[in-house]
RNA sequence: CGGCCCGUAGCUCAGCUGGUAGAGCACAUGACUCUUAAUCAUGGGGUCGAGGGUUCGAUCCCCUCCGGGCCGACCA
């Protein structure tokens, strides 16, 4: 028996070894643990739970498939829980139902011993209610559909309280598949994420706006201020950037004559990672001809309201300890008024030197690379954002930080731009788009000056984009919504990792391990390879670092004894030759 | 990048001014025909994140590193 285990792999846990043995046993019995055939089901667990009526006996013949999540075996009868994509349902198996004849293998051997929690099976039977009142499928016949050879964390639940729930973020994010299996509410979050996107798409399509795709690989990463990822195209031998925004391409399409275009775009920014930032993230950007930012504010209200209603059936949502009402109209206040409201200081018309004084007075850090716009932005971030719990449009931003935005129709030095804040976070950003090509070129050149001043986020000049504007772009309003952050808000999650299926993680540390040949080449007998690896010598190179061969010899003999391997101990001289 | 905390069985966690490890679940064997965190009995399972140091002796104390979390800084 010991030998039986050792020929598998010493690195496997006992439970994994047992499951691999079960795999072999199943094959011996003639059961394919990984059958190819389609398995036709006719119902989901949730449908049964919702619609079963014991008096009508309305599920006399069901077939469903899913993963075994728990088992309670009591001799000749067993209960188990089956989880399919819709949820969990209890199933009931009786030996003499599963095995009507003399051969009781399918129950006694296969179900009780060779199946495990985590295995995927299909069942046929009828629905009934147990004495305890639980809707249950009485199984007449089952089929193994896929054997699981790695034990799943066992999460138990009673009265809504989870026991031993997997909460370790490391495991939850790296092995999202496990998280999705054992934490059912996680699947729900991602369903809601898709629902939000669907809700927006439906609204846009109903208005006749066109969903488009624009380049992710861009020669000039435009449309936002951020540090890009850079890559290289071999055939063209040019650098390419992963997009930081799709704005400039969408506006080219408005020039091309579309009335409205939108894209759910993955953008990439080479910056810090934390609870609210992932290097790749999703932004919905939409551009509509002949509109302005006032119109866009109302449209944004409609988008947010619709998504909230479809997810929650109401516009009041709970986020952590706050209740947020997403019922329009949202408050609208200019950035300068908001600063005045929160600090009592009127900063309109101040020059750079005066703004620096204000920063000093308010205790806001600043540095010489910051222009007027960034100084105002810093004051706003520091003093105002925290007050914007309920949805609020902050409007009319300084020109300097808005190089793609039309000048304000009546307020000099400002632009027609708004950001929607909810729960103190920016959710949307929109403008009356700048369509004056000459103004646009000048703004790009101002960005160049900022860049020369040391601002490494300033925008690049996109000459082709200016050329497009020169042909004439209709007055247009554009808006972007951070899908990840909106999802966080609407699903009450506090970190972006919880709304991304596969958040970016540091690479997993690989344990390098040499193949057997490397060891045998050095004259090391096969049976001593495993003990050496267990002692930490996973590569032959590590053997070279051994200072005293006698110590290694001792360790090996000790390992042999401790694990009762029954191997013939090597001589000290032998061990010495391994180290050369 | 700085401060605080964490890393022990497959999972969740104990481990008392240092004496080479425990629980529950899971797993194995057995009992049990309506159980539901099923129950009962028995059993196996751990380089106590890695390396170094102090010590007769380190899971525990010290240093370095790796991985993770929270807070701050930077940053949309």
Coordinates of N, CA and C (backbone and C1' of nucleotides) in Angstrom, one line a residue, chain A residues 14-15 18 72-75 79 90 92 94 113 128 130-132 134 154 156-158 163-165 168-170 174 225 269 271 275 277 365 419 426 457 506 509, chain B residues 10-13 24-39 43-47 49-51 66-76:
Chain A
X14 N -2.2 13.5 1.1 CA -2.9 12.2 1.3 C -4.2 12.2 0.6
X15 N -4.9 13.3 0.7 CA -6.3 13.3 0.1 C -6.2 13.3 -1.4
X18 N -5.4 9.7 -2.5 CA -6.6 8.9 -2.4 C -7.6 9.1 -3.6
X72 N -24.0 13.3 3.3 CA -24.3 12.7 4.6 C -24.8 11.3 4.3
X73 N -23.8 10.4 4.6 CA -24.1 9.0 4.3 C -24.6 8.3 5.5
X74 N -25.7 7.6 5.4 CA -26.2 6.8 6.5 C -26.5 5.4 6.1
X75 N -25.5 4.6 6.0 CA -25.7 3.2 5.6 C -26.3 3.1 4.2
X79 N -27.9 11.5 1.8 CA -28.2 12.8 1.3 C -27.0 13.5 0.8
X90 N -30.8 19.7 -2.4 CA -30.5 18.4 -1.8 C -30.9 17.3 -2.7
X92 N -31.3 12.8 -2.7 CA -31.4 11.7 -1.8 C -31.1 10.4 -2.6
X94 N -30.8 6.1 -2.4 CA -31.0 4.9 -1.7 C -30.4 3.8 -2.4
X113 N -17.6 5.4 -1.8 CA -16.2 5.4 -1.6 C -15.4 6.1 -2.7
X128 N -39.3 15.4 -4.3 CA -40.2 15.2 -3.2 C -39.8 16.0 -2.0
X130 N -38.8 16.1 2.0 CA -38.5 15.2 3.1 C -39.3 15.4 4.4
X131 N -39.2 14.6 5.3 CA -39.9 14.7 6.6 C -39.5 16.1 7.3
X132 N -38.2 16.5 7.0 CA -37.8 17.7 7.6 C -38.3 18.9 6.8
X134 N -37.5 19.6 3.5 CA -36.6 20.1 2.5 C -36.9 19.5 1.1
X154 N -14.0 23.2 2.3 CA -15.4 22.9 2.7 C -15.9 24.1 3.5
X156 N -19.3 25.3 5.2 CA -20.7 24.9 5.6 C -21.5 26.1 6.0
X157 N -22.8 25.9 5.9 CA -23.7 27.0 6.1 C -24.9 26.5 6.9
X158 N -25.2 27.3 7.9 CA -26.5 27.0 8.7 C -27.1 28.3 9.0
X163 N -19.6 28.8 7.8 CA -18.6 28.2 8.7 C -17.3 27.9 7.8
X164 N -16.2 28.3 8.3 CA -14.9 28.1 7.6 C -14.9 28.7 6.2
X165 N -15.6 29.8 6.0 CA -15.6 30.4 4.7 C -14.2 30.8 4.2
X168 N -9.4 34.3 2.5 CA -8.1 34.8 2.2 C -8.1 35.3 0.8
X169 N -7.8 36.7 0.7 CA -7.8 37.3 -0.6 C -6.9 36.7 -1.6
X170 N -5.7 36.3 -1.1 CA -4.7 35.6 -2.0 C -5.4 34.5 -2.7
X174 N -6.4 34.6 -6.7 CA -5.6 33.8 -7.6 C -6.4 32.6 -8.1
X225 N -4.8 61.6 -19.3 CA -3.5 61.9 -18.8 C -3.1 60.7 -17.9
X269 N -3.4 51.4 -17.6 CA -2.6 52.5 -17.1 C -1.5 51.9 -16.2
X271 N 0.3 52.3 -13.6 CA 0.4 53.1 -12.3 C 0.2 52.2 -11.1
X275 N -6.8 49.3 -3.7 CA -8.2 48.9 -3.6 C -9.0 49.5 -4.7
X277 N -7.6 50.7 -7.8 CA -6.9 50.7 -9.1 C -6.3 49.4 -9.5
X365 N -0.3 69.9 0.0 CA 1.1 69.8 -0.6 C 1.0 70.1 -2.0
X419 N -17.9 66.1 -13.8 CA -17.6 64.8 -13.3 C -18.7 64.5 -12.3
X426 N -15.2 59.5 -8.1 CA -15.6 59.9 -9.5 C -16.1 58.6 -10.2
X457 N 2.7 63.2 -17.1 CA 1.3 62.6 -17.5 C 0.7 63.5 -18.6
X506 N 0.6 39.8 -8.2 CA 2.1 39.5 -8.4 C 2.1 38.0 -8.9
X509 N 5.0 32.6 -6.8 CA 6.4 32.2 -6.7 C 6.5 30.7 -7.2
Chain B
rG10 P -2.0 20.4 4.2 O5' -3.3 20.8 3.4 C5' -3.3 21.1 2.0 C4' -4.7 21.3 1.5 C3' -5.5 22.4 2.3 O3' -5.3 23.7 1.7 C1' -6.7 20.4 2.3
rC11 P -5.2 25.0 2.6 O5' -6.7 25.2 3.1 C5' -7.7 25.7 2.3 C4' -9.0 25.9 3.1 C3' -8.9 26.7 4.3 O3' -9.0 28.1 4.0 C1' -10.0 24.7 4.9
rU12 P -8.3 29.2 4.9 O5' -9.2 29.2 6.3 C5' -10.5 29.7 6.3 C4' -11.1 29.6 7.7 C3' -10.2 30.1 8.8 O3' -10.4 31.5 8.9 C1' -10.9 28.0 9.4
rC13 P -9.2 32.4 9.5 O5' -8.6 31.5 10.6 C5' -8.2 32.0 11.9 C4' -8.5 31.0 13.0 C3' -7.4 31.0 14.0 O3' -7.5 32.1 15.0 C1' -8.0 28.8 13.5
rG24 P -11.8 17.6 17.4 O5' -12.6 18.6 16.5 C5' -13.8 19.3 17.0 C4' -14.3 20.2 15.9 C3' -14.5 19.6 14.6 O3' -15.8 19.0 14.5 C1' -13.3 21.7 14.3
rC25 P -15.8 17.7 13.6 O5' -15.8 18.2 12.1 C5' -16.9 19.0 11.5 C4' -16.4 19.7 10.3 C3' -16.0 18.8 9.1 O3' -17.1 18.3 8.4 C1' -14.4 20.6 9.4
rA26 P -17.0 16.9 7.8 O5' -15.7 17.0 6.8 C5' -15.9 17.7 5.5 C4' -14.6 17.6 4.8 C3' -14.0 16.2 4.5 O3' -14.6 15.7 3.4 C1' -12.3 17.6 5.4
rC27 P -14.9 14.1 3.3 O5' -13.4 13.5 3.4 C5' -12.5 13.6 2.3 C4' -11.2 12.9 2.7 C3' -11.4 11.4 3.1 O3' -11.6 10.6 2.0 C1' -9.9 12.5 4.6
rA28 P -12.5 9.4 2.1 O5' -11.6 8.3 3.0 C5' -10.4 7.8 2.4 C4' -9.8 6.9 3.5 C3' -10.7 5.8 4.0 O3' -10.8 4.7 3.2 C1' -9.6 6.9 5.8
rU29 P -12.1 3.9 3.1 O5' -12.2 3.1 4.5 C5' -11.3 2.1 4.8 C4' -11.5 1.5 6.1 C3' -13.0 1.2 6.5 O3' -13.4 0.0 6.0 C1' -12.0 2.4 8.3
rG30 P -14.9 -0.1 5.5 O5' -15.7 -0.1 6.9 C5' -15.6 -1.3 7.7 C4' -16.2 -1.0 9.1 C3' -17.7 -0.6 9.1 O3' -18.5 -1.7 9.0 C1' -16.5 0.8 10.6
rA31 P -20.0 -1.5 8.4 O5' -20.7 -0.8 9.6 C5' -21.0 -1.5 10.8 C4' -21.7 -0.7 11.8 C3' -23.0 -0.1 11.2 O3' -24.1 -1.1 11.2 C1' -21.9 1.5 12.4
rC32 P -25.0 -1.2 10.0 O5' -26.0 0.1 10.1 C5' -26.8 0.2 11.3 C4' -27.3 1.6 11.4 C3' -28.0 2.1 10.1 O3' -29.4 1.6 10.0 C1' -26.5 3.7 10.9
rU33 P -29.9 1.2 8.6 O5' -30.8 2.5 8.2 C5' -30.1 3.6 7.6 C4' -31.1 4.3 6.7 C3' -32.4 4.7 7.4 O3' -32.6 6.0 7.0 C1' -32.8 3.4 5.4
rC34 P -33.1 7.0 8.2 O5' -33.8 8.1 7.3 C5' -33.0 9.1 6.6 C4' -33.7 10.4 6.7 C3' -34.7 10.5 7.8 O3' -34.7 11.9 8.2 C1' -35.8 10.9 5.7
rU35 P -34.5 12.3 9.8 O5' -33.0 12.9 9.9 C5' -31.9 12.1 10.1 C4' -30.7 12.7 9.3 C3' -30.5 14.2 9.4 O3' -29.8 14.5 10.6 C1' -30.4 13.5 7.1
rU36 P -30.1 15.9 11.3 O5' -29.6 17.0 10.2 C5' -28.2 17.2 10.0 C4' -28.0 18.1 8.8 C3' -28.5 19.6 8.9 O3' -27.5 20.3 9.6 C1' -29.2 18.7 6.9
rA37 P -27.8 21.7 10.3 O5' -26.4 22.5 10.0 C5' -26.0 22.7 8.7 C4' -24.5 22.3 8.5 C3' -24.2 20.9 9.0 O3' -23.2 20.3 8.1 C1' -22.8 22.5 10.1
rA38 P -23.6 19.1 7.3 O5' -24.5 18.2 8.4 C5' -23.9 17.1 9.0 C4' -24.8 16.6 10.1 C3' -24.2 15.8 11.2 O3' -23.7 16.6 12.2 C1' -26.1 14.7 10.4
rU39 P -22.3 16.2 12.9 O5' -22.8 14.9 13.8 C5' -23.8 15.1 14.8 C4' -24.1 13.7 15.3 C3' -23.0 12.9 15.9 O3' -22.6 13.2 17.2 C1' -24.3 11.5 14.5
rG43 P -7.4 5.9 17.9 O5' -6.9 6.0 16.4 C5' -6.2 4.9 15.8 C4' -6.1 5.1 14.3 C3' -5.2 6.3 13.9 O3' -3.9 6.0 14.0 C1' -7.2 6.2 12.6
rG44 P -2.8 7.1 14.1 O5' -2.6 7.6 12.6 C5' -2.0 6.8 11.6 C4' -2.2 7.4 10.3 C3' -1.6 8.8 10.0 O3' -0.2 8.7 9.7 C1' -3.8 8.8 9.2
rG45 P 0.8 9.8 10.1 O5' 0.3 11.1 9.3 C5' 0.5 11.1 7.9 C4' -0.3 12.3 7.3 C3' 0.3 13.6 7.7 O3' 1.3 14.0 6.8 C1' -2.1 13.6 8.0
rG46 P 2.8 14.3 7.4 O5' 2.9 15.9 7.2 C5' 1.8 16.7 7.3 C4' 2.1 18.1 7.5 C3' 3.6 18.5 7.6 O3' 3.9 19.6 6.8 C1' 2.5 19.1 9.6
rU47 P 5.0 19.5 5.6 O5' 6.1 20.2 6.5 C5' 7.4 20.1 5.9 C4' 8.4 20.2 7.0 C3' 8.6 21.7 7.4 O3' 8.0 21.8 8.7 C1' 10.6 20.9 6.3
rG49 P 5.7 29.2 9.7 O5' 5.6 29.5 8.2 C5' 5.2 28.5 7.2 C4' 5.8 28.9 5.9 C3' 7.3 28.9 5.8 O3' 7.8 27.6 5.6 C1' 6.5 30.9 4.9
rA50 P 9.3 27.3 6.2 O5' 10.3 28.1 5.3 C5' 10.5 27.6 4.0 C4' 11.7 28.5 3.4 C3' 12.9 28.5 4.2 O3' 13.8 27.4 3.9 C1' 12.3 30.7 3.6
rG51 P 14.7 26.9 5.1 O5' 15.9 28.0 5.2 C5' 16.8 28.2 4.1 C4' 17.6 29.4 4.3 C3' 18.4 29.5 5.6 O3' 19.6 28.7 5.6 C1' 17.3 31.6 5.3
rC66 P 12.2 40.7 -0.6 O5' 11.3 39.4 -0.7 C5' 11.6 38.3 -1.6 C4' 10.6 37.2 -1.4 C3' 9.1 37.6 -1.4 O3' 8.7 37.8 -2.7 C1' 9.5 36.1 0.4
rG67 P 7.5 38.9 -3.0 O5' 6.2 38.2 -2.3 C5' 5.7 37.1 -2.9 C4' 4.6 36.5 -2.0 C3' 3.5 37.5 -1.6 O3' 2.6 37.8 -2.6 C1' 4.2 36.3 0.3
rG68 P 1.9 39.3 -2.7 O5' 0.9 39.3 -1.4 C5' -0.2 38.4 -1.5 C4' -0.9 38.4 -0.1 C3' -1.5 39.7 0.4 O3' -2.7 40.0 -0.3 C1' -0.3 38.7 2.1
rG69 P -3.0 41.6 -0.5 O5' -3.6 42.0 1.0 C5' -4.8 41.3 1.4 C4' -5.0 41.7 2.9 C3' -5.1 43.2 3.1 O3' -6.5 43.7 2.8 C1' -3.7 42.3 4.7
rC70 P -6.6 45.2 2.2 O5' -6.5 46.1 3.5 C5' -7.4 46.0 4.5 C4' -7.0 46.8 5.7 C3' -6.6 48.2 5.4 O3' -7.8 49.1 5.4 C1' -4.9 47.3 6.7
rC71 P -7.7 50.3 4.4 O5' -6.7 51.3 5.1 C5' -7.1 51.9 6.4 C4' -5.9 52.7 6.9 C3' -5.3 53.7 6.0 O3' -6.1 54.9 6.1 C1' -3.5 52.5 6.9
rG72 P -6.1 55.9 4.7 O5' -4.6 56.4 4.7 C5' -4.2 57.6 5.3 C4' -2.7 57.7 5.3 C3' -2.1 58.3 4.0 O3' -2.3 59.7 3.8 C1' -0.8 56.5 4.8
rA73 P -2.5 60.2 2.3 O5' -1.0 60.1 1.7 C5' 0.1 60.8 2.2 C4' 1.3 60.5 1.4 C3' 1.2 60.6 -0.1 O3' 1.4 62.0 -0.5 C1' 2.2 58.6 0.5
rC74 P 0.6 62.5 -1.8 O5' 1.2 61.7 -3.0 C5' 2.5 61.8 -3.4 C4' 2.9 60.8 -4.4 C3' 2.0 60.7 -5.6 O3' 2.3 61.7 -6.6 C1' 2.3 58.6 -4.8
rC75 P 1.1 62.5 -7.3 O5' 0.3 61.4 -8.1 C5' 0.9 60.7 -9.2 C4' 0.2 59.5 -9.5 C3' -1.2 59.6 -10.2 O3' -1.0 59.9 -11.6 C1' -1.3 58.0 -8.4
rA76 P -2.1 60.6 -12.4 O5' -3.4 59.8 -12.2 C5' -4.2 59.3 -13.3 C4' -5.2 58.3 -12.8 C3' -6.2 57.9 -13.9 O3' -6.5 56.5 -13.7 C1' -7.2 58.7 -11.9

